[in-house]
Coordinates of N, CA and C in Angstrom, one line a residue:
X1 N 143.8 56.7 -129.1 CA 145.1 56.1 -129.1 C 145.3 55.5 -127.7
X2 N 145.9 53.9 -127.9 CA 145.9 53.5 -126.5 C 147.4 53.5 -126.5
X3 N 148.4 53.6 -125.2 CA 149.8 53.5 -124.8 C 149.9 52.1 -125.2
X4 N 151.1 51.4 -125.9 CA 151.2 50.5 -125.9 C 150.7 49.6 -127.1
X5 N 149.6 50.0 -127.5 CA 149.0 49.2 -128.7 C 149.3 49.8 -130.1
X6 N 149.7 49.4 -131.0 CA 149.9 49.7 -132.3 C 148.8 50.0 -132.9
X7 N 148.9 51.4 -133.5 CA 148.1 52.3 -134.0 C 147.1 51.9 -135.2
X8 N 148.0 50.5 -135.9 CA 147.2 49.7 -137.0 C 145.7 49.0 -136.4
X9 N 145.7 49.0 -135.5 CA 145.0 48.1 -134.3 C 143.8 49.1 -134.3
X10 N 142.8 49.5 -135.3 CA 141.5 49.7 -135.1 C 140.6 49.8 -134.4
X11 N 139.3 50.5 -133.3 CA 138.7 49.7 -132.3 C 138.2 48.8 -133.2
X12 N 137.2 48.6 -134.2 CA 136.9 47.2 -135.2 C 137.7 46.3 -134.7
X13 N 139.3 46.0 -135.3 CA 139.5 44.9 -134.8 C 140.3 44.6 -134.1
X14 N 140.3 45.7 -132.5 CA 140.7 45.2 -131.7 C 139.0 44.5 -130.7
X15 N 138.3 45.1 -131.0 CA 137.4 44.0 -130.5 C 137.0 43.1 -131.0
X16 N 137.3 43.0 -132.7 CA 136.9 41.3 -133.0 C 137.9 40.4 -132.4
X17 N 139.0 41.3 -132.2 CA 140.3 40.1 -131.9 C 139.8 39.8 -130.3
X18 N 139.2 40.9 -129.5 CA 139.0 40.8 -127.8 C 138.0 39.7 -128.1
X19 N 137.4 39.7 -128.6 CA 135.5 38.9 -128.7 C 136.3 37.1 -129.2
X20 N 137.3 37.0 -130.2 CA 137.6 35.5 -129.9 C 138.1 35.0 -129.2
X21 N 137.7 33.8 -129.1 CA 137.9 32.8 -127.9 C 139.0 31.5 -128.7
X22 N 139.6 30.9 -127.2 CA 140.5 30.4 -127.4 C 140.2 29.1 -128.8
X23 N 141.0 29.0 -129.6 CA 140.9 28.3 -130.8 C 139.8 28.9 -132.3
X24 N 139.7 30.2 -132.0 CA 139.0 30.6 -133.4 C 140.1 31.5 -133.8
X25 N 139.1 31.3 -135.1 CA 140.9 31.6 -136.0 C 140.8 33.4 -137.0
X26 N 141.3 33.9 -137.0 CA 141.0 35.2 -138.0 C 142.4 35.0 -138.9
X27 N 141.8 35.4 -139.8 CA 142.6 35.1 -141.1 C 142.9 36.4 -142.1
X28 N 144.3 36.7 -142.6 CA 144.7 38.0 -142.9 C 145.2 38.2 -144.3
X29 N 144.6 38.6 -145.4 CA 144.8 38.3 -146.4 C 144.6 39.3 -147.8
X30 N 145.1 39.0 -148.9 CA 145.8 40.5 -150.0 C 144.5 41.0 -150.4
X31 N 145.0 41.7 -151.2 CA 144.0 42.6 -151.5 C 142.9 42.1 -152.7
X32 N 143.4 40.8 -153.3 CA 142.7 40.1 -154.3 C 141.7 39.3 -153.7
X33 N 142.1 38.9 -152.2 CA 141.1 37.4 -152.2 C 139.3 37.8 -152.0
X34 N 138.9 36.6 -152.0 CA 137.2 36.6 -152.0 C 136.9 37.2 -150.4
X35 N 137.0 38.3 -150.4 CA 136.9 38.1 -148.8 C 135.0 38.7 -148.8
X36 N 134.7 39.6 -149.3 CA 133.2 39.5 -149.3 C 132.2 38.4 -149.4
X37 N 132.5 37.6 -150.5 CA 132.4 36.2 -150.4 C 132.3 34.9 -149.8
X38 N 133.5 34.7 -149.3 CA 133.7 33.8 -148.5 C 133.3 34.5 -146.4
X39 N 133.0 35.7 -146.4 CA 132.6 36.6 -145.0 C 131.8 35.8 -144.2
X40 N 130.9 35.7 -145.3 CA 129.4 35.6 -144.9 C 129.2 35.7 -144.2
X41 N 128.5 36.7 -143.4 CA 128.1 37.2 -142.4 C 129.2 37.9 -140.9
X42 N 130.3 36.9 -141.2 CA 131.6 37.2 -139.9 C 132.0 38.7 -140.6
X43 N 132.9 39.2 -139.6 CA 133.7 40.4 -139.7 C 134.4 40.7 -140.5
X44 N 134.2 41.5 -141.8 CA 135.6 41.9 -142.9 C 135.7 43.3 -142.6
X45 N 137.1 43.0 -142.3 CA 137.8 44.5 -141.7 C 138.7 44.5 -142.5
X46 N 138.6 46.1 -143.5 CA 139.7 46.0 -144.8 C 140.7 47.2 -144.1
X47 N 142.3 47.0 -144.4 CA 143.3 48.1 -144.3 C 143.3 48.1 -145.5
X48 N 142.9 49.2 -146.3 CA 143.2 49.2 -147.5 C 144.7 50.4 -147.4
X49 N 145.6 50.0 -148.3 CA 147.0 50.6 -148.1 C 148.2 50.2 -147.2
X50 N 147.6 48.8 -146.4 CA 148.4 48.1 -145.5 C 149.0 46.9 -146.1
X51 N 150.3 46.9 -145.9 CA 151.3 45.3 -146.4 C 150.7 44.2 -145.4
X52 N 150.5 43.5 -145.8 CA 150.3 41.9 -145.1 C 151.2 42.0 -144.3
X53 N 152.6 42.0 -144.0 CA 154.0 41.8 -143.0 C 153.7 42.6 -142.3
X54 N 153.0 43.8 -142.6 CA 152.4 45.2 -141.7 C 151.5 44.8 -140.7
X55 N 150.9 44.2 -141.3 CA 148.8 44.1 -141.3 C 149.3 42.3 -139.6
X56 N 150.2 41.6 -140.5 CA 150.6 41.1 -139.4 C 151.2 41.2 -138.0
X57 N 152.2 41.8 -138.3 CA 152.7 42.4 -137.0 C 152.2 42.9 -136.1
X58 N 151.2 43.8 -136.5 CA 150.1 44.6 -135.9 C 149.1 43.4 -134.7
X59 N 148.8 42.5 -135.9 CA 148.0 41.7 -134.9 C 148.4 40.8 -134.2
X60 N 149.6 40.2 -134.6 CA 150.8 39.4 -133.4 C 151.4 40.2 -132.3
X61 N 150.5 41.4 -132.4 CA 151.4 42.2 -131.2 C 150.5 42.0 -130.1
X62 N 149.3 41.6 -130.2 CA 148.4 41.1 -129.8 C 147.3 39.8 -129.2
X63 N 147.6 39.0 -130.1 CA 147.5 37.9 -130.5 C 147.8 36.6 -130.2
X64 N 147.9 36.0 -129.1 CA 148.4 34.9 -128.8 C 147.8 33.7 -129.8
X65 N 149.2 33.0 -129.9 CA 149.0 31.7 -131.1 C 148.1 30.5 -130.1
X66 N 147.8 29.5 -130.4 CA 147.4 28.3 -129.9 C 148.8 27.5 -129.7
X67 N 148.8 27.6 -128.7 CA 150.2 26.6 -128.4 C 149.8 25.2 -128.1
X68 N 148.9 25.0 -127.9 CA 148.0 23.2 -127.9 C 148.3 22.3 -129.1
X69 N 148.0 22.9 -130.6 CA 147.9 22.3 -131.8 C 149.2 22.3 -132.2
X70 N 149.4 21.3 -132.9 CA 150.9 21.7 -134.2 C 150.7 22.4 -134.9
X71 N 149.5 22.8 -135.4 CA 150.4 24.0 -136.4 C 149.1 25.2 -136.5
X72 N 148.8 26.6 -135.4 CA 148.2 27.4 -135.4 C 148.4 28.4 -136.1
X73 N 149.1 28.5 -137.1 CA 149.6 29.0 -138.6 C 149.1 28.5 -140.1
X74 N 148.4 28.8 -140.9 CA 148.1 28.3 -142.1 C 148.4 29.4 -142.9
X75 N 149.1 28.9 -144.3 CA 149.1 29.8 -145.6 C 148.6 29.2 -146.5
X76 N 147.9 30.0 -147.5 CA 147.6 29.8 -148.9 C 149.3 29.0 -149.4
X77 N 149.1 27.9 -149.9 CA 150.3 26.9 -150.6 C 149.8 27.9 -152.1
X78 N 151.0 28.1 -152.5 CA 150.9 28.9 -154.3 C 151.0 27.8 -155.0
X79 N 149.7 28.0 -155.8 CA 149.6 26.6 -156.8 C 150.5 26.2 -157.7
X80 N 150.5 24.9 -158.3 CA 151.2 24.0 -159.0 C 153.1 24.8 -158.4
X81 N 153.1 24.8 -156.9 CA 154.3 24.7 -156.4 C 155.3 23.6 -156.1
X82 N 156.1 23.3 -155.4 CA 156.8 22.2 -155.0 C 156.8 21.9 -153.2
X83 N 156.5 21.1 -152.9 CA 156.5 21.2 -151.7 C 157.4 21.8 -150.9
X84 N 156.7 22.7 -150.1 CA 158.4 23.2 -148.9 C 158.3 24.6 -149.7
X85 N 157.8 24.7 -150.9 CA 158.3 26.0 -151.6 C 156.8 27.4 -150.8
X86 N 157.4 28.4 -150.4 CA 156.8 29.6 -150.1 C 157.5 31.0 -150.8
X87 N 156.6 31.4 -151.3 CA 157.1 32.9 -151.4 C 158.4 34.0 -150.9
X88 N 158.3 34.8 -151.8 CA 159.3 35.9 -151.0 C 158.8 36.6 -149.3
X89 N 157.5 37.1 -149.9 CA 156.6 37.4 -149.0 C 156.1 36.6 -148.0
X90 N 155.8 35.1 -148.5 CA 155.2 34.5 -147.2 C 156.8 34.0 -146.1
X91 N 157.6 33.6 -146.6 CA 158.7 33.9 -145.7 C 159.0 35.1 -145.3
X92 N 158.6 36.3 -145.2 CA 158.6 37.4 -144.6 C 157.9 37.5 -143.3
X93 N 156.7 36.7 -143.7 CA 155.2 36.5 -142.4 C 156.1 35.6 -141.7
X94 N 156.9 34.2 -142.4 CA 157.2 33.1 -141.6 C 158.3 33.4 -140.4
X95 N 159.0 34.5 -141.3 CA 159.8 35.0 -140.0 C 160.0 35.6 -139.3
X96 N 158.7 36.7 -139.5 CA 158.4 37.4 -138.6 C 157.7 36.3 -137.4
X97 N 156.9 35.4 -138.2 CA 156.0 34.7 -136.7 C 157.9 33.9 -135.8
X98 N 158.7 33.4 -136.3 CA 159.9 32.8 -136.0 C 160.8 34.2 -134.5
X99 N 160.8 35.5 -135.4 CA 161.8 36.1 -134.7 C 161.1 36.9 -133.6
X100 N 159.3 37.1 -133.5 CA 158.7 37.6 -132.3 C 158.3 36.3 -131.2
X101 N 158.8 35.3 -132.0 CA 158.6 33.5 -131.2 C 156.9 33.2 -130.9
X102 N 156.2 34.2 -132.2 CA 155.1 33.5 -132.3 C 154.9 32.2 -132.6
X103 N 155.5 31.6 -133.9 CA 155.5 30.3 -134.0 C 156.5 30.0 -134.6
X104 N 157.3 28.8 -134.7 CA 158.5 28.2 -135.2 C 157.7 27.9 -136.9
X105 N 158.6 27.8 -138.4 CA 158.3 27.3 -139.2 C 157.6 26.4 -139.3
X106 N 157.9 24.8 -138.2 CA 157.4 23.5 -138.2 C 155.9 24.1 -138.1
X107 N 155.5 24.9 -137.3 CA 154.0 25.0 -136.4 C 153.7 25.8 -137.7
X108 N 153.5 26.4 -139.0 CA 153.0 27.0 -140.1 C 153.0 25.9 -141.3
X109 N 151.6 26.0 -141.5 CA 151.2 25.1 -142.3 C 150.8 24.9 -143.9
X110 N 151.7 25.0 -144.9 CA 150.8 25.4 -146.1 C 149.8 24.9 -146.3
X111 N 148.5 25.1 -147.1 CA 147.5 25.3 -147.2 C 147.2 25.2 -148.8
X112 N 146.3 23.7 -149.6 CA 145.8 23.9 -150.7 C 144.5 24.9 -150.8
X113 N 145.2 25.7 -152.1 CA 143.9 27.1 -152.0 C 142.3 26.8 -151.7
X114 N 141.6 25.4 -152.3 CA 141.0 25.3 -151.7 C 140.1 25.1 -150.3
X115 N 141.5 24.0 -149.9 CA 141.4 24.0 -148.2 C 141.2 25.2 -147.3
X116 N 142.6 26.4 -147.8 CA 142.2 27.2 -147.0 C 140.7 27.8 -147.5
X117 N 140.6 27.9 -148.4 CA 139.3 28.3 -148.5 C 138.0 27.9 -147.5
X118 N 138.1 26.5 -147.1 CA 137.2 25.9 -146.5 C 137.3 26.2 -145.2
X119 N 138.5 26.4 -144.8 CA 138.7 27.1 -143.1 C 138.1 28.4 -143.2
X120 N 138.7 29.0 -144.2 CA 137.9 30.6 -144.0 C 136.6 30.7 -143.4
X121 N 136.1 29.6 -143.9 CA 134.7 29.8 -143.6 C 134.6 29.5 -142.4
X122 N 135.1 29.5 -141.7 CA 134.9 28.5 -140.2 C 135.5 29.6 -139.5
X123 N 136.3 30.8 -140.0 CA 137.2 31.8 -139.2 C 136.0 32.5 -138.7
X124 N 136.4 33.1 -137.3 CA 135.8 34.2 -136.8 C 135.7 35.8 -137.5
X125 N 137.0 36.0 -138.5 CA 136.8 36.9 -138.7 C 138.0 37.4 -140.3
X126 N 137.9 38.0 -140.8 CA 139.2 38.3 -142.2 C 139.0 40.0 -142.2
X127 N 140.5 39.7 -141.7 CA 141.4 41.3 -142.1 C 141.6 41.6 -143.7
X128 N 140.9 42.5 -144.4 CA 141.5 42.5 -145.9 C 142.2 43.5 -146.3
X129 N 143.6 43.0 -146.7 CA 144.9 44.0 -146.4 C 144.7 44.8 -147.7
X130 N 145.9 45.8 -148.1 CA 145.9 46.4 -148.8 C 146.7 45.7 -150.2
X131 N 147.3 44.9 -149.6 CA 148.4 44.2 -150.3 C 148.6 43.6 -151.8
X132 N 149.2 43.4 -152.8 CA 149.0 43.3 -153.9 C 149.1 41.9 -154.3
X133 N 150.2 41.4 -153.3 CA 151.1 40.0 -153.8 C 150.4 39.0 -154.2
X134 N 150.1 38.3 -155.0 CA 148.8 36.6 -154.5 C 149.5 36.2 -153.3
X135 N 148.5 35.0 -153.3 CA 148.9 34.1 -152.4 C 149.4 34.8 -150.9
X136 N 148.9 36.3 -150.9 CA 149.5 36.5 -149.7 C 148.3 36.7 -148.1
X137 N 147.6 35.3 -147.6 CA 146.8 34.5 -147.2 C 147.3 33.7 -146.2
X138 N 146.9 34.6 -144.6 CA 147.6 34.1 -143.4 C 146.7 33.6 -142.4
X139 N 146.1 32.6 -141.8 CA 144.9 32.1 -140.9 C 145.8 31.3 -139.7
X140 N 144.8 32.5 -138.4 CA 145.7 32.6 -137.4 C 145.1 32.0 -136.4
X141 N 145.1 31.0 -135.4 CA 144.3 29.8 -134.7 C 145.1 30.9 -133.2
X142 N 143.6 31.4 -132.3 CA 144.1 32.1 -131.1 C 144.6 30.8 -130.1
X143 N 145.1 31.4 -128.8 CA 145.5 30.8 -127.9 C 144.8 31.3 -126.6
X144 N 145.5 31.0 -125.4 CA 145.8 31.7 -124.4 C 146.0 32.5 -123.9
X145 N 146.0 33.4 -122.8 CA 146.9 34.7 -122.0 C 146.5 34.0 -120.9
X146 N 147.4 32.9 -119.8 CA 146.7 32.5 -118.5 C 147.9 32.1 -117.6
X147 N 147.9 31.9 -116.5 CA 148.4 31.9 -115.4 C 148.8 30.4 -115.0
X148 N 149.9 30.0 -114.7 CA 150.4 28.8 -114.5 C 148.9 28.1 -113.4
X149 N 148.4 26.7 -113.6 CA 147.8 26.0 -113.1 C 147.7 25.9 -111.8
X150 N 147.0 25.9 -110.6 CA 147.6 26.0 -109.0 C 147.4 24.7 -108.9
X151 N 147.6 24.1 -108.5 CA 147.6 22.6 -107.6 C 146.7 22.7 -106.6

């Protein structure tokens, strides 16, 4: 146990999260998705018995967003939806990223399932939650921890 760090926080993946670099993305997702699958070969780190809102917070405690891009937040979009429409649950993730001032709404991006699918593959690494809900599919673009520029 380390002071300070949330106990969800694994050594697994607190070193996959130490080991990415600025703009790779790890992506956190229910308990249905292809995550063996779609791995191939990157890091699948399963909480089995963990809520996604859980499984998040945990790693936004940690985590710096990309504050460079517009939108360092992607979700699985729930199919044949209406635009703008998210879940009970994914507005749970969105407000949590809102009320720790990880990221504002605008900067979260829905995502056609196969799209995100095609990032996955490009992710550094997939947390596989315990979680039951569909669609409950979060891909997280790192950032920074750095010191104002010196002149």
């Amino acid at each position: 146990m380390l002071k300070g760090i949330d106990p969800l926080l694994s050594p697994e993946l607190l070193k996959v999260l130490c080991e990415m670099g600025h703009g790779d993305e790890i992506v956190l997702v229910d308990a249905n998705f292809t995550g063996c699958t779609l791995a191939q070969g990157k890091p699948l780190i399963r909480l089995p018995g963990v809520d996604l809102v859980r499984a998040c917070a945990a790693v936004l405690s940690v985590l710096p967003l990309d504050d460079k891009v517009a939108q360092p937040v992607a979700y699985m979009k729930v199919c044949d939806s209406p635009a703008g429409y998210a879940s009970a649950l994914q507005r749970r993730v969105l407000d949590l990223l809102d009320s720790t001032r990880s990221a504002t709404p605008a900067q979260c991006e829905a995502t056609e399932r196969f799209a995100f699918y095609e990032r996955v593959k490009r992710a550094h690494a997939i947390v596989q939650t315990g979680e039951m809900q569909p669609y409950a599919n979060f891909l997280f673009k790192k950032g920074v921890i750095s010191e104002p520029l010196m002149a």
